[in-house]
């Protein structure tokens, strides 16, 4: 039986970022710069991998998909957030909100799987170097990405289909700057126990299984290194895996802060700040982490810059 005050919702109101009105323009410029840096930095990584034949390896193949995914993840929310910072009516259509939830879950889940695949690639390279080219052949790399997309599609579709079954009443204000799934369920006036159960079980498995695979890969890597320890081998592994480990720490650290370590008493402002980290800051930092700590990327960047200077001088 439906509630009497249940209405058909055509739009939601977004509370937006908790920024004082006098500082709106300053924060608008700050987040615009962060977003443009994210887009340009990740697209540059993709371009370098595409044009430099030395980077046509499984490791950089997966990195290019991670970069594309980071641009996509930020683009789902940040442009809308920037427009809302200049608007007095921060609304989003119901269909737009559902689409935002779908793509957010999809790209976040894909990030999760790609990071796990990259850890497996490092495991094979270090623990089974003689069989690396056979195991990480092109067809298998493509299948890894395809399966990541398929799992992410199924995961996102399940949560989205459950969301559209949820009813909303008079309260249509989302205490966030985007349509965050748990925030939507909190303002619902219908029973969301099934949604929360699926998030807990299926969402938890979707996050934990890739993380366990990453953890297992690095345990095997360090076990292999420690069998015959040497400073040269240690620094080689660190240079090979350091960037990926840092990206993994940023990704899972910010996700855990928002969804696992937050308490009901945690203020909306802190939740929004944590969301900004994994939605905006982490995708922006990824290209810098890989370029500054990676000799191949730096060489490709130097070669690309020299080519640009040559064409400019002609």
CSV table of C-alpha atoms in Angstrom, one decimal:
chain,number,residue,atom,x,y,z
A,1,UNK,CA,0.0,0.0,0.0
A,2,UNK,CA,1.4,3.4,-1.0
A,3,UNK,CA,1.9,6.2,1.5
A,4,UNK,CA,-0.6,9.0,1.3
A,5,UNK,CA,2.1,11.7,1.0
A,6,UNK,CA,4.0,9.8,-1.7
A,7,UNK,CA,4.4,11.9,-4.9
A,8,UNK,CA,5.9,11.4,-8.2
A,9,UNK,CA,9.3,13.0,-8.2
A,10,UNK,CA,10.4,15.0,-11.3
A,11,UNK,CA,13.6,16.5,-9.8
A,12,UNK,CA,15.8,16.5,-6.8
A,13,UNK,CA,17.5,19.5,-5.1
A,14,UNK,CA,21.2,19.2,-4.5
A,15,UNK,CA,22.6,20.9,-1.3
A,16,UNK,CA,25.9,21.4,-3.1
A,17,UNK,CA,29.3,22.1,-1.6
A,18,UNK,CA,29.3,23.7,1.9
A,19,UNK,CA,31.0,26.8,0.6
A,20,UNK,CA,30.3,30.3,2.0
A,21,UNK,CA,28.7,32.6,-0.6
A,22,UNK,CA,31.6,35.0,-0.5
A,23,UNK,CA,34.0,32.2,-1.5
A,24,UNK,CA,31.9,30.7,-4.3
A,25,UNK,CA,33.9,32.2,-7.1
A,26,UNK,CA,37.2,31.2,-5.5
A,27,UNK,CA,36.2,27.6,-5.1
A,28,UNK,CA,34.6,27.6,-8.5
A,29,UNK,CA,38.0,28.5,-10.0
A,30,UNK,CA,39.8,26.0,-7.8
A,31,UNK,CA,37.6,23.1,-8.8
A,32,UNK,CA,37.6,24.2,-12.5
A,33,UNK,CA,41.4,24.1,-12.5
A,34,UNK,CA,41.4,20.7,-10.7
A,35,UNK,CA,38.9,19.3,-13.3
A,36,UNK,CA,40.8,20.6,-16.3
A,37,UNK,CA,44.1,19.2,-14.8
A,38,UNK,CA,42.4,15.8,-14.4
A,39,UNK,CA,41.1,15.8,-18.0
A,40,UNK,CA,44.3,17.1,-19.7
A,41,UNK,CA,46.6,15.0,-17.5
A,42,UNK,CA,44.8,11.8,-18.1
A,43,UNK,CA,44.3,12.5,-21.8
A,44,UNK,CA,48.0,13.2,-22.1
A,45,UNK,CA,48.8,9.8,-20.6
A,46,UNK,CA,46.5,8.1,-23.1
A,47,UNK,CA,48.1,10.1,-26.0
A,48,UNK,CA,51.6,9.2,-24.9
A,49,UNK,CA,50.7,5.5,-24.7
A,50,UNK,CA,49.1,5.6,-28.1
A,51,UNK,CA,51.9,7.3,-30.0
A,52,UNK,CA,55.0,5.8,-28.3
A,53,UNK,CA,55.6,2.2,-29.4
A,54,UNK,CA,57.7,1.6,-26.4
A,55,UNK,CA,54.6,1.9,-24.2
A,56,UNK,CA,52.7,-0.7,-26.2
A,57,UNK,CA,52.9,-3.2,-23.3
A,58,UNK,CA,50.1,-4.7,-21.1
A,59,UNK,CA,51.1,-2.5,-18.1
A,60,UNK,CA,50.5,0.7,-20.1
A,61,UNK,CA,47.5,-0.8,-22.0
A,62,UNK,CA,45.8,-1.1,-18.6
A,63,UNK,CA,47.0,2.4,-17.5
A,64,UNK,CA,45.4,4.0,-20.6
A,65,UNK,CA,42.1,2.5,-19.6
A,66,UNK,CA,42.5,3.6,-16.0
A,67,UNK,CA,43.2,7.2,-17.3
A,68,UNK,CA,40.1,7.1,-19.5
A,69,UNK,CA,38.1,5.8,-16.6
A,70,UNK,CA,39.3,8.6,-14.3
A,71,UNK,CA,38.3,11.3,-16.8
A,72,UNK,CA,34.9,9.7,-17.1
A,73,UNK,CA,34.4,9.3,-13.3
A,74,UNK,CA,35.1,13.0,-12.8
A,75,UNK,CA,33.0,14.1,-15.7
A,76,UNK,CA,29.9,12.5,-14.3
A,77,UNK,CA,29.7,14.9,-11.4
A,78,UNK,CA,32.2,17.8,-11.6
A,79,UNK,CA,30.7,19.8,-14.6
A,80,UNK,CA,27.2,19.7,-12.9
A,81,UNK,CA,28.8,20.7,-9.6
A,82,UNK,CA,30.5,23.7,-11.3
A,83,UNK,CA,27.3,24.8,-12.9
A,84,UNK,CA,25.5,24.6,-9.6
A,85,UNK,CA,28.1,26.8,-7.9
A,86,UNK,CA,26.8,29.6,-10.1
A,87,UNK,CA,23.2,28.8,-9.7
A,88,UNK,CA,20.6,29.6,-7.0
A,89,UNK,CA,18.5,26.6,-7.9
A,90,UNK,CA,20.6,23.5,-7.6
A,91,UNK,CA,18.3,20.9,-9.1
A,92,UNK,CA,18.7,17.8,-11.2
A,93,UNK,CA,16.0,15.9,-13.1
A,94,UNK,CA,14.9,12.5,-11.7
A,95,UNK,CA,16.2,10.8,-14.9
A,96,UNK,CA,19.4,12.7,-14.7
A,97,UNK,CA,19.9,11.7,-11.1
A,98,UNK,CA,19.3,8.0,-11.9
A,99,UNK,CA,21.8,8.2,-14.8
A,100,UNK,CA,24.4,9.8,-12.6
A,101,UNK,CA,24.1,7.0,-10.0
A,102,UNK,CA,24.4,4.4,-12.8
A,103,UNK,CA,27.6,5.9,-14.3
A,104,UNK,CA,29.1,6.7,-11.0
A,105,UNK,CA,28.8,3.1,-9.8
A,106,UNK,CA,29.9,1.8,-13.2
A,107,UNK,CA,33.1,3.9,-13.4
A,108,UNK,CA,34.0,3.4,-9.7
A,109,UNK,CA,33.6,-0.3,-10.1
A,110,UNK,CA,35.6,-0.4,-13.3
A,111,UNK,CA,38.4,1.5,-11.5
A,112,UNK,CA,38.3,-1.2,-8.9
A,113,UNK,CA,38.7,-4.1,-11.4
A,114,UNK,CA,41.4,-2.3,-13.5
A,115,UNK,CA,43.5,-1.8,-10.4
A,116,UNK,CA,43.2,-5.5,-9.6
A,117,UNK,CA,44.2,-6.5,-13.2
A,118,UNK,CA,47.2,-4.1,-13.0
A,119,UNK,CA,48.3,-5.8,-9.8
A,120,UNK,CA,48.0,-9.2,-11.5
A,121,UNK,CA,50.1,-7.9,-14.4
A,122,UNK,CA,52.9,-6.8,-12.0
A,123,UNK,CA,52.7,-10.2,-10.3
A,124,UNK,CA,53.2,-12.1,-13.6
A,125,UNK,CA,56.0,-9.7,-14.6
A,126,UNK,CA,58.0,-10.2,-11.4
A,127,UNK,CA,57.1,-13.8,-10.3
A,128,UNK,CA,56.8,-15.4,-13.7
A,129,UNK,CA,59.0,-13.3,-16.0
A,130,UNK,CA,59.8,-16.1,-18.4
A,131,UNK,CA,56.1,-16.7,-19.1
A,132,UNK,CA,55.0,-13.1,-19.1
A,133,UNK,CA,54.5,-12.6,-22.9
A,134,UNK,CA,52.6,-15.9,-23.1
A,135,UNK,CA,50.3,-15.2,-20.1
A,136,UNK,CA,49.7,-11.4,-20.8
A,137,UNK,CA,49.2,-11.7,-24.5
A,138,UNK,CA,47.0,-9.1,-26.2
A,139,UNK,CA,43.9,-11.2,-26.4
A,140,UNK,CA,44.0,-11.9,-22.7
A,141,UNK,CA,44.5,-8.2,-21.8
A,142,UNK,CA,41.5,-7.2,-23.9
A,143,UNK,CA,39.4,-9.9,-22.3
A,144,UNK,CA,40.4,-8.6,-18.8
A,145,UNK,CA,39.2,-5.1,-19.7
A,146,UNK,CA,36.0,-6.6,-21.3
A,147,UNK,CA,35.2,-8.6,-18.2
A,148,UNK,CA,35.8,-5.6,-16.0
A,149,UNK,CA,33.3,-3.6,-18.1
A,150,UNK,CA,30.8,-6.5,-18.0
A,151,UNK,CA,31.0,-7.0,-14.3
A,152,UNK,CA,30.7,-3.2,-13.7
A,153,UNK,CA,27.8,-3.0,-16.1
A,154,UNK,CA,25.9,-5.8,-14.2
A,155,UNK,CA,26.8,-4.3,-10.8
A,156,UNK,CA,25.7,-0.8,-11.8
A,157,UNK,CA,22.5,-2.0,-13.5
A,158,UNK,CA,21.5,-4.0,-10.4
A,159,UNK,CA,21.8,-1.0,-8.1
A,160,UNK,CA,20.0,1.3,-10.6
A,161,UNK,CA,17.1,-1.0,-11.1
A,162,UNK,CA,16.6,-1.3,-7.3
A,163,UNK,CA,16.9,2.5,-7.0
A,164,UNK,CA,14.0,3.1,-9.5
A,165,UNK,CA,11.7,0.9,-7.3
A,166,UNK,CA,12.2,3.3,-4.4
A,167,UNK,CA,9.6,6.0,-3.6
A,168,UNK,CA,10.2,9.6,-2.5
A,169,UNK,CA,7.8,11.9,-0.6
A,170,UNK,CA,8.1,15.5,0.3
A,171,UNK,CA,11.8,15.6,1.1
A,172,UNK,CA,13.7,15.8,-2.2
A,173,UNK,CA,16.8,17.6,-1.0
A,174,UNK,CA,20.0,15.5,-1.3
A,175,UNK,CA,22.6,16.5,1.2
A,176,UNK,CA,25.4,16.2,-1.3
A,177,UNK,CA,26.8,17.8,-4.5
A,178,UNK,CA,25.8,14.8,-6.6
A,179,UNK,CA,23.3,12.0,-6.6
A,180,UNK,CA,25.0,9.7,-4.2
A,181,UNK,CA,23.3,6.3,-3.8
A,182,UNK,CA,23.2,6.1,0.0
A,183,UNK,CA,22.2,9.7,0.3
A,184,UNK,CA,19.2,9.0,-2.0
A,185,UNK,CA,18.2,6.0,0.0
A,186,UNK,CA,18.3,8.1,3.2
A,187,UNK,CA,15.7,10.5,1.9
A,188,UNK,CA,13.4,7.8,0.6
A,189,UNK,CA,10.0,7.2,2.3
A,190,UNK,CA,9.8,3.6,1.2
A,191,UNK,CA,11.4,0.4,2.5
A,192,UNK,CA,15.1,0.4,1.4
A,193,UNK,CA,16.2,-2.7,3.3
A,194,UNK,CA,16.7,-4.7,0.1
A,195,UNK,CA,18.8,-1.9,-1.4
A,196,UNK,CA,20.9,-1.6,1.7
A,197,UNK,CA,21.3,-5.4,1.8
A,198,UNK,CA,22.5,-5.6,-1.8
A,199,UNK,CA,24.9,-2.7,-1.2
A,200,UNK,CA,26.3,-4.5,1.9
A,201,UNK,CA,26.6,-8.0,0.3
A,202,UNK,CA,27.1,-7.5,-3.4
A,203,UNK,CA,28.7,-4.1,-3.2
A,204,UNK,CA,31.0,-5.3,-0.4
A,205,UNK,CA,32.0,-8.4,-2.5
A,206,UNK,CA,32.6,-6.2,-5.6
A,207,UNK,CA,35.0,-4.0,-3.6
A,208,UNK,CA,36.6,-6.6,-1.4
A,209,UNK,CA,37.4,-9.4,-4.0
A,210,UNK,CA,39.5,-7.1,-6.2
A,211,UNK,CA,41.2,-5.7,-3.1
A,212,UNK,CA,42.0,-9.2,-1.9
A,213,UNK,CA,43.4,-10.0,-5.4
A,214,UNK,CA,45.6,-6.9,-5.2
A,215,UNK,CA,46.8,-7.8,-1.7
A,216,UNK,CA,47.5,-11.4,-2.7
A,217,UNK,CA,49.4,-10.3,-5.8
A,218,UNK,CA,51.7,-8.1,-3.7
A,219,UNK,CA,52.2,-10.7,-1.0
A,220,UNK,CA,53.4,-13.1,-3.8
A,221,UNK,CA,55.6,-10.4,-5.2
A,222,UNK,CA,57.3,-9.6,-1.9
A,223,UNK,CA,57.6,-13.3,-1.1
A,224,UNK,CA,59.5,-13.8,-4.4
A,225,UNK,CA,61.7,-10.8,-3.7
A,226,UNK,CA,62.5,-12.0,-0.1
A,227,UNK,CA,63.6,-15.4,-1.3
A,228,UNK,CA,66.8,-13.9,-2.7
A,229,UNK,CA,66.8,-10.4,-1.2
A,230,UNK,CA,69.1,-7.7,-2.7
A,231,UNK,CA,69.0,-4.0,-2.8
A,232,UNK,CA,68.9,-4.0,-6.6
A,233,UNK,CA,65.9,-6.3,-6.7
A,234,UNK,CA,64.1,-4.3,-4.0
A,235,UNK,CA,64.5,-1.0,-5.8
A,236,UNK,CA,63.5,-2.6,-9.1
A,237,UNK,CA,60.2,-3.9,-7.6
A,238,UNK,CA,59.6,-0.5,-5.9
A,239,UNK,CA,60.1,1.4,-9.1
A,240,UNK,CA,57.9,-1.1,-11.0
A,241,UNK,CA,55.1,-1.3,-8.4
A,242,UNK,CA,55.4,2.0,-6.4
A,243,UNK,CA,53.1,4.1,-8.6
A,244,UNK,CA,50.4,1.4,-8.6
A,245,UNK,CA,50.6,0.9,-4.9
A,246,UNK,CA,50.2,4.7,-4.3
A,247,UNK,CA,47.2,4.8,-6.6
A,248,UNK,CA,45.6,1.8,-4.8
A,249,UNK,CA,46.2,3.4,-1.4
A,250,UNK,CA,44.5,6.7,-2.6
A,251,UNK,CA,41.6,4.9,-4.2
A,252,UNK,CA,40.8,2.4,-1.4
A,253,UNK,CA,41.7,4.9,1.3
A,254,UNK,CA,39.2,7.5,0.2
A,255,UNK,CA,36.5,4.9,-0.6
A,256,UNK,CA,36.9,3.4,2.9
A,257,UNK,CA,36.7,6.8,4.5
A,258,UNK,CA,33.4,7.5,2.9
A,259,UNK,CA,31.6,4.1,3.1
A,260,UNK,CA,33.3,2.1,5.8
A,261,UNK,CA,34.9,4.4,8.4
A,262,UNK,CA,32.1,7.0,8.4
A,263,UNK,CA,29.6,6.9,11.2
A,264,UNK,CA,26.0,8.1,11.4
A,265,UNK,CA,27.3,11.0,13.5
A,266,UNK,CA,29.8,12.0,10.8
A,267,UNK,CA,28.8,15.4,9.5
A,268,UNK,CA,27.6,15.9,5.9
A,269,UNK,CA,30.5,18.3,5.4
A,270,UNK,CA,33.1,15.6,6.2
A,271,UNK,CA,31.4,13.1,3.9
A,272,UNK,CA,31.4,15.6,1.1
A,273,UNK,CA,35.1,16.4,1.7
A,274,UNK,CA,35.9,12.7,1.5
A,275,UNK,CA,33.8,12.4,-1.7
A,276,UNK,CA,35.7,15.3,-3.2
A,277,UNK,CA,38.9,13.4,-2.6
A,278,UNK,CA,38.0,10.2,-4.5
A,279,UNK,CA,35.8,12.0,-7.1
A,280,UNK,CA,38.1,14.9,-8.0
A,281,UNK,CA,41.5,14.9,-6.3
A,282,UNK,CA,42.5,11.2,-6.8
A,283,UNK,CA,41.7,11.1,-10.6
A,284,UNK,CA,43.8,14.3,-10.9
A,285,UNK,CA,46.8,12.9,-9.0
A,286,UNK,CA,46.9,9.6,-10.9
A,287,UNK,CA,48.7,10.9,-14.1
A,288,UNK,CA,51.2,12.8,-11.9
A,289,UNK,CA,51.9,9.7,-9.8
A,290,UNK,CA,52.6,7.6,-12.9
A,291,UNK,CA,54.5,10.3,-14.9
A,292,UNK,CA,56.8,11.5,-12.0
A,293,UNK,CA,57.7,8.0,-10.9
A,294,UNK,CA,57.9,6.3,-14.2
A,295,UNK,CA,61.0,6.5,-16.4
A,296,UNK,CA,59.2,5.3,-19.6
A,297,UNK,CA,56.4,7.9,-19.3
A,298,UNK,CA,58.9,10.7,-18.6
A,299,UNK,CA,60.9,9.7,-21.7
A,300,UNK,CA,57.8,9.5,-23.8
A,301,UNK,CA,56.7,13.0,-22.5
A,302,UNK,CA,60.2,14.4,-23.3
A,303,UNK,CA,60.0,13.0,-26.8
A,304,UNK,CA,56.5,14.3,-27.3
A,305,UNK,CA,57.6,17.8,-26.1
A,306,UNK,CA,60.6,17.8,-28.4
A,307,UNK,CA,58.3,16.9,-31.4
A,308,UNK,CA,56.0,19.7,-30.5
A,309,UNK,CA,58.8,22.2,-30.3
A,310,UNK,CA,60.1,21.0,-33.6
A,311,UNK,CA,56.8,21.4,-35.4
A,312,UNK,CA,56.4,24.8,-33.7
A,313,UNK,CA,59.8,26.0,-34.9
A,314,UNK,CA,59.0,25.1,-38.6
